[in-house]
């Protein structure tokens, strides 16, 4: 699932993609993946402060293009 999605994103003009290092993100999402195939990814917002920092202020303009990209990907499955 991850390879298919990342291949799609890499092929889209204007979509920025970079591999993130493997982390222990302490999410419960892994329990869901034991029963339902899926993947998790980080949506970069270009602001440079960590997620749980008091200075974290995501650029909300990153959401709409990401939703469009993911919707287009899913419509092709």
Tab-separated table of N, CA and C in Angstrom:
chain	number	residue	atom	x	y	z
A	1	UNK	N	0.831	-1.187	0.000
A	1	UNK	CA	0.000	0.000	0.000
A	1	UNK	C	0.875	1.249	0.000
A	2	UNK	N	1.886	1.239	0.844
A	2	UNK	CA	2.764	2.411	0.942
A	2	UNK	C	3.529	2.624	-0.352
A	3	UNK	N	4.075	1.552	-0.913
A	3	UNK	CA	4.842	1.676	-2.153
A	3	UNK	C	3.973	2.213	-3.288
A	4	UNK	N	2.744	1.743	-3.380
A	4	UNK	CA	1.845	2.207	-4.438
A	4	UNK	C	1.538	3.702	-4.272
A	5	UNK	N	1.217	4.103	-3.041
A	5	UNK	CA	0.886	5.505	-2.784
A	5	UNK	C	2.091	6.414	-3.005
A	6	UNK	N	3.238	6.047	-2.482
A	6	UNK	CA	4.411	6.914	-2.652
A	6	UNK	C	4.825	6.984	-4.114
A	7	UNK	N	4.681	5.896	-4.855
A	7	UNK	CA	4.969	5.931	-6.288
A	7	UNK	C	4.064	6.904	-7.008
A	8	UNK	N	2.794	6.908	-6.627
A	8	UNK	CA	1.841	7.840	-7.228
A	8	UNK	C	2.226	9.283	-6.903
A	9	UNK	N	2.495	9.557	-5.646
A	9	UNK	CA	2.826	10.927	-5.240
A	9	UNK	C	4.089	11.404	-5.947
A	10	UNK	N	5.087	10.541	-6.035
A	10	UNK	CA	6.341	10.914	-6.705
A	10	UNK	C	6.110	11.245	-8.175
A	11	UNK	N	5.083	10.654	-8.785
A	11	UNK	CA	4.838	10.869	-10.217
A	11	UNK	C	4.035	12.135	-10.501
A	12	UNK	N	3.539	12.794	-9.477
A	12	UNK	CA	2.686	13.966	-9.672
A	12	UNK	C	3.513	15.250	-9.700
A	13	UNK	N	3.364	15.992	-10.771
A	13	UNK	CA	4.063	17.277	-10.884
A	13	UNK	C	3.561	18.210	-9.786
A	14	UNK	N	4.472	18.875	-9.154
A	14	UNK	CA	4.118	19.837	-8.123
A	14	UNK	C	3.933	19.260	-6.732
A	15	UNK	N	3.917	17.936	-6.619
A	15	UNK	CA	3.781	17.320	-5.297
A	15	UNK	C	5.175	17.084	-4.727
A	16	UNK	N	5.440	17.669	-3.589
A	16	UNK	CA	6.733	17.479	-2.932
A	16	UNK	C	6.651	16.227	-2.072
A	17	UNK	N	7.657	15.389	-2.168
A	17	UNK	CA	7.685	14.143	-1.403
A	17	UNK	C	9.092	13.911	-0.897
A	18	UNK	N	9.207	13.481	0.337
A	18	UNK	CA	10.504	13.055	0.853
A	18	UNK	C	10.282	11.927	1.842
A	19	UNK	N	11.208	10.990	1.855
A	19	UNK	CA	11.139	9.898	2.814
A	19	UNK	C	11.452	10.435	4.200
A	20	UNK	N	10.651	10.061	5.157
A	20	UNK	CA	10.888	10.452	6.546
A	20	UNK	C	11.596	9.297	7.251
A	21	UNK	N	12.425	9.604	8.209
A	21	UNK	CA	13.072	8.524	8.949
A	21	UNK	C	12.040	7.736	9.754
A	22	UNK	N	12.319	6.474	9.969
A	22	UNK	CA	11.445	5.641	10.784
A	22	UNK	C	11.478	6.181	12.208
A	23	UNK	N	10.312	6.325	12.800
A	23	UNK	CA	10.224	6.847	14.169
A	23	UNK	C	9.283	5.994	14.998
A	24	UNK	N	9.414	6.111	16.277
A	24	UNK	CA	8.471	5.502	17.209
A	24	UNK	C	7.486	6.614	17.574
A	25	UNK	N	6.411	6.721	16.812
A	25	UNK	CA	5.501	7.853	16.951
A	25	UNK	C	4.474	7.666	18.064
A	26	UNK	N	4.467	6.537	18.711
A	26	UNK	CA	3.538	6.220	19.809
A	26	UNK	C	2.079	6.432	19.425
A	27	UNK	N	1.737	6.023	18.236
A	27	UNK	CA	0.360	6.080	17.773
A	27	UNK	C	-0.288	4.713	17.974
A	28	UNK	N	-1.572	4.686	18.232
A	28	UNK	CA	-2.298	3.422	18.333
A	28	UNK	C	-2.695	2.884	16.963
A	29	UNK	N	-2.355	3.620	15.942
A	29	UNK	CA	-2.730	3.250	14.574
A	29	UNK	C	-2.225	1.865	14.200
A	30	UNK	N	-1.085	1.469	14.739
A	30	UNK	CA	-0.529	0.151	14.445
A	30	UNK	C	-1.482	-0.977	14.800
A	31	UNK	N	-2.276	-0.792	15.825
A	31	UNK	CA	-3.250	-1.816	16.193
A	31	UNK	C	-4.300	-1.981	15.110
A	32	UNK	N	-4.715	-0.897	14.488
A	32	UNK	CA	-5.675	-0.986	13.390
A	32	UNK	C	-5.073	-1.705	12.196
A	33	UNK	N	-3.786	-1.455	11.939
A	33	UNK	CA	-3.143	-2.047	10.770
A	33	UNK	C	-2.995	-3.564	10.896
A	34	UNK	N	-3.126	-4.080	12.081
A	34	UNK	CA	-3.093	-5.540	12.250
A	34	UNK	C	-4.323	-6.187	11.626
A	35	UNK	N	-5.414	-5.437	11.533
A	35	UNK	CA	-6.676	-5.977	11.007
A	35	UNK	C	-7.074	-5.397	9.654
A	36	UNK	N	-6.701	-4.148	9.427
A	36	UNK	CA	-7.103	-3.461	8.193
A	36	UNK	C	-5.856	-2.926	7.508
A	37	UNK	N	-5.557	-3.376	6.299
A	37	UNK	CA	-4.362	-2.863	5.615
A	37	UNK	C	-4.425	-1.351	5.447
A	38	UNK	N	-3.315	-0.698	5.635
A	38	UNK	CA	-3.276	0.748	5.499
A	38	UNK	C	-1.853	1.268	5.647
A	39	UNK	N	-1.734	2.551	5.818
A	39	UNK	CA	-0.437	3.196	5.995
A	39	UNK	C	-0.651	4.514	6.715
A	40	UNK	N	0.434	5.067	7.192
A	40	UNK	CA	0.402	6.366	7.852
A	40	UNK	C	1.478	7.223	7.216
A	41	UNK	N	1.178	8.503	7.053
A	41	UNK	CA	2.189	9.399	6.497
A	41	UNK	C	2.082	10.743	7.184
A	42	UNK	N	3.118	11.514	7.069
A	42	UNK	CA	3.158	12.851	7.637
A	42	UNK	C	2.875	13.849	6.523
A	43	UNK	N	2.011	14.786	6.785
A	43	UNK	CA	1.745	15.869	5.843
A	43	UNK	C	2.602	17.045	6.264
A	44	UNK	N	3.631	17.320	5.498
A	44	UNK	CA	4.510	18.433	5.827
A	44	UNK	C	3.829	19.761	5.554
A	45	UNK	N	4.071	20.697	6.423
A	45	UNK	CA	3.459	22.013	6.260
A	45	UNK	C	4.490	23.118	6.119
A	46	UNK	N	5.769	22.762	6.139
A	46	UNK	CA	6.804	23.733	5.853
A	46	UNK	C	7.086	24.764	6.917
A	47	UNK	N	6.684	24.527	8.127
A	47	UNK	CA	6.889	25.526	9.170
A	47	UNK	C	8.101	25.244	10.060
A	48	UNK	N	8.570	24.015	10.135
A	48	UNK	CA	9.818	23.717	10.814
A	48	UNK	C	9.789	23.498	12.310
A	49	UNK	N	8.645	23.598	12.965
A	49	UNK	CA	8.589	23.336	14.402
A	49	UNK	C	7.943	21.979	14.630
A	50	UNK	N	8.427	21.222	15.598
A	50	UNK	CA	7.883	19.886	15.851
A	50	UNK	C	6.392	19.917	16.202
A	51	UNK	N	5.754	18.799	15.962
A	51	UNK	CA	4.309	18.671	16.130
A	51	UNK	C	3.814	19.110	17.504
A	52	UNK	N	4.488	18.736	18.571
A	52	UNK	CA	3.997	19.048	19.911
A	52	UNK	C	4.696	20.254	20.538
A	53	UNK	N	5.307	21.054	19.716
A	53	UNK	CA	5.971	22.266	20.188
A	53	UNK	C	4.950	23.385	20.369
A	54	UNK	N	5.184	24.234	21.337
A	54	UNK	CA	4.307	25.401	21.512
A	54	UNK	C	4.425	26.371	20.345
A	55	UNK	N	5.456	26.182	19.507
A	55	UNK	CA	5.649	27.048	18.340
A	55	UNK	C	5.101	26.434	17.052
A	56	UNK	N	4.544	25.231	17.148
A	56	UNK	CA	3.986	24.557	15.976
A	56	UNK	C	2.797	25.358	15.461
A	57	UNK	N	2.870	25.742	14.216
A	57	UNK	CA	1.805	26.529	13.589
A	57	UNK	C	1.728	26.115	12.124
A	58	UNK	N	0.976	25.058	11.831
A	58	UNK	CA	0.961	24.540	10.471
A	58	UNK	C	0.341	25.518	9.477
A	59	UNK	N	0.822	25.461	8.269
A	59	UNK	CA	0.252	26.246	7.183
A	59	UNK	C	-0.994	25.505	6.702
A	60	UNK	N	-2.151	25.987	7.050
A	60	UNK	CA	-3.402	25.308	6.719
A	60	UNK	C	-3.660	25.243	5.221
A	61	UNK	N	-2.948	26.045	4.436
A	61	UNK	CA	-3.100	25.993	2.983
A	61	UNK	C	-2.543	24.691	2.414
A	62	UNK	N	-1.817	23.912	3.218
A	62	UNK	CA	-1.296	22.620	2.768
A	62	UNK	C	-2.385	21.553	2.748
A	63	UNK	N	-3.486	21.791	3.455
A	63	UNK	CA	-4.516	20.756	3.592
A	63	UNK	C	-5.279	20.532	2.294
A	64	UNK	N	-5.762	21.573	1.672
A	64	UNK	CA	-6.584	21.425	0.467
A	64	UNK	C	-5.857	20.703	-0.671
A	65	UNK	N	-4.611	21.078	-1.014
A	65	UNK	CA	-3.926	20.335	-2.067
A	65	UNK	C	-3.660	18.878	-1.681
A	66	UNK	N	-3.427	18.632	-0.405
A	66	UNK	CA	-3.200	17.251	0.040
A	66	UNK	C	-4.470	16.419	-0.108
A	67	UNK	N	-5.598	16.979	0.274
A	67	UNK	CA	-6.873	16.272	0.129
A	67	UNK	C	-7.151	15.994	-1.346
A	68	UNK	N	-6.889	16.960	-2.209
A	68	UNK	CA	-7.095	16.764	-3.654
A	68	UNK	C	-6.195	15.662	-4.191
A	69	UNK	N	-4.942	15.650	-3.778
A	69	UNK	CA	-3.994	14.629	-4.234
A	69	UNK	C	-4.424	13.243	-3.772
A	70	UNK	N	-4.791	13.127	-2.516
A	70	UNK	CA	-5.214	11.831	-1.977
A	70	UNK	C	-6.523	11.384	-2.615
A	71	UNK	N	-7.442	12.293	-2.821
A	71	UNK	CA	-8.712	11.950	-3.475
A	71	UNK	C	-8.493	11.445	-4.888
A	72	UNK	N	-7.604	12.123	-5.622
A	72	UNK	CA	-7.296	11.693	-6.980
A	72	UNK	C	-6.670	10.301	-6.972
A	73	UNK	N	-5.769	10.060	-6.038
A	73	UNK	CA	-5.145	8.733	-5.909
A	73	UNK	C	-6.208	7.672	-5.648
A	74	UNK	N	-7.064	7.923	-4.691
A	74	UNK	CA	-8.087	6.927	-4.330
A	74	UNK	C	-9.070	6.687	-5.461
A	75	UNK	N	-9.351	7.699	-6.243
A	75	UNK	CA	-10.299	7.519	-7.355
A	75	UNK	C	-9.733	6.617	-8.455
A	76	UNK	N	-8.431	6.411	-8.450
A	76	UNK	CA	-7.799	5.575	-9.466
A	76	UNK	C	-7.615	4.127	-9.026
A	77	UNK	N	-7.975	3.822	-7.802
A	77	UNK	CA	-7.813	2.438	-7.319
A	77	UNK	C	-8.859	1.519	-7.883
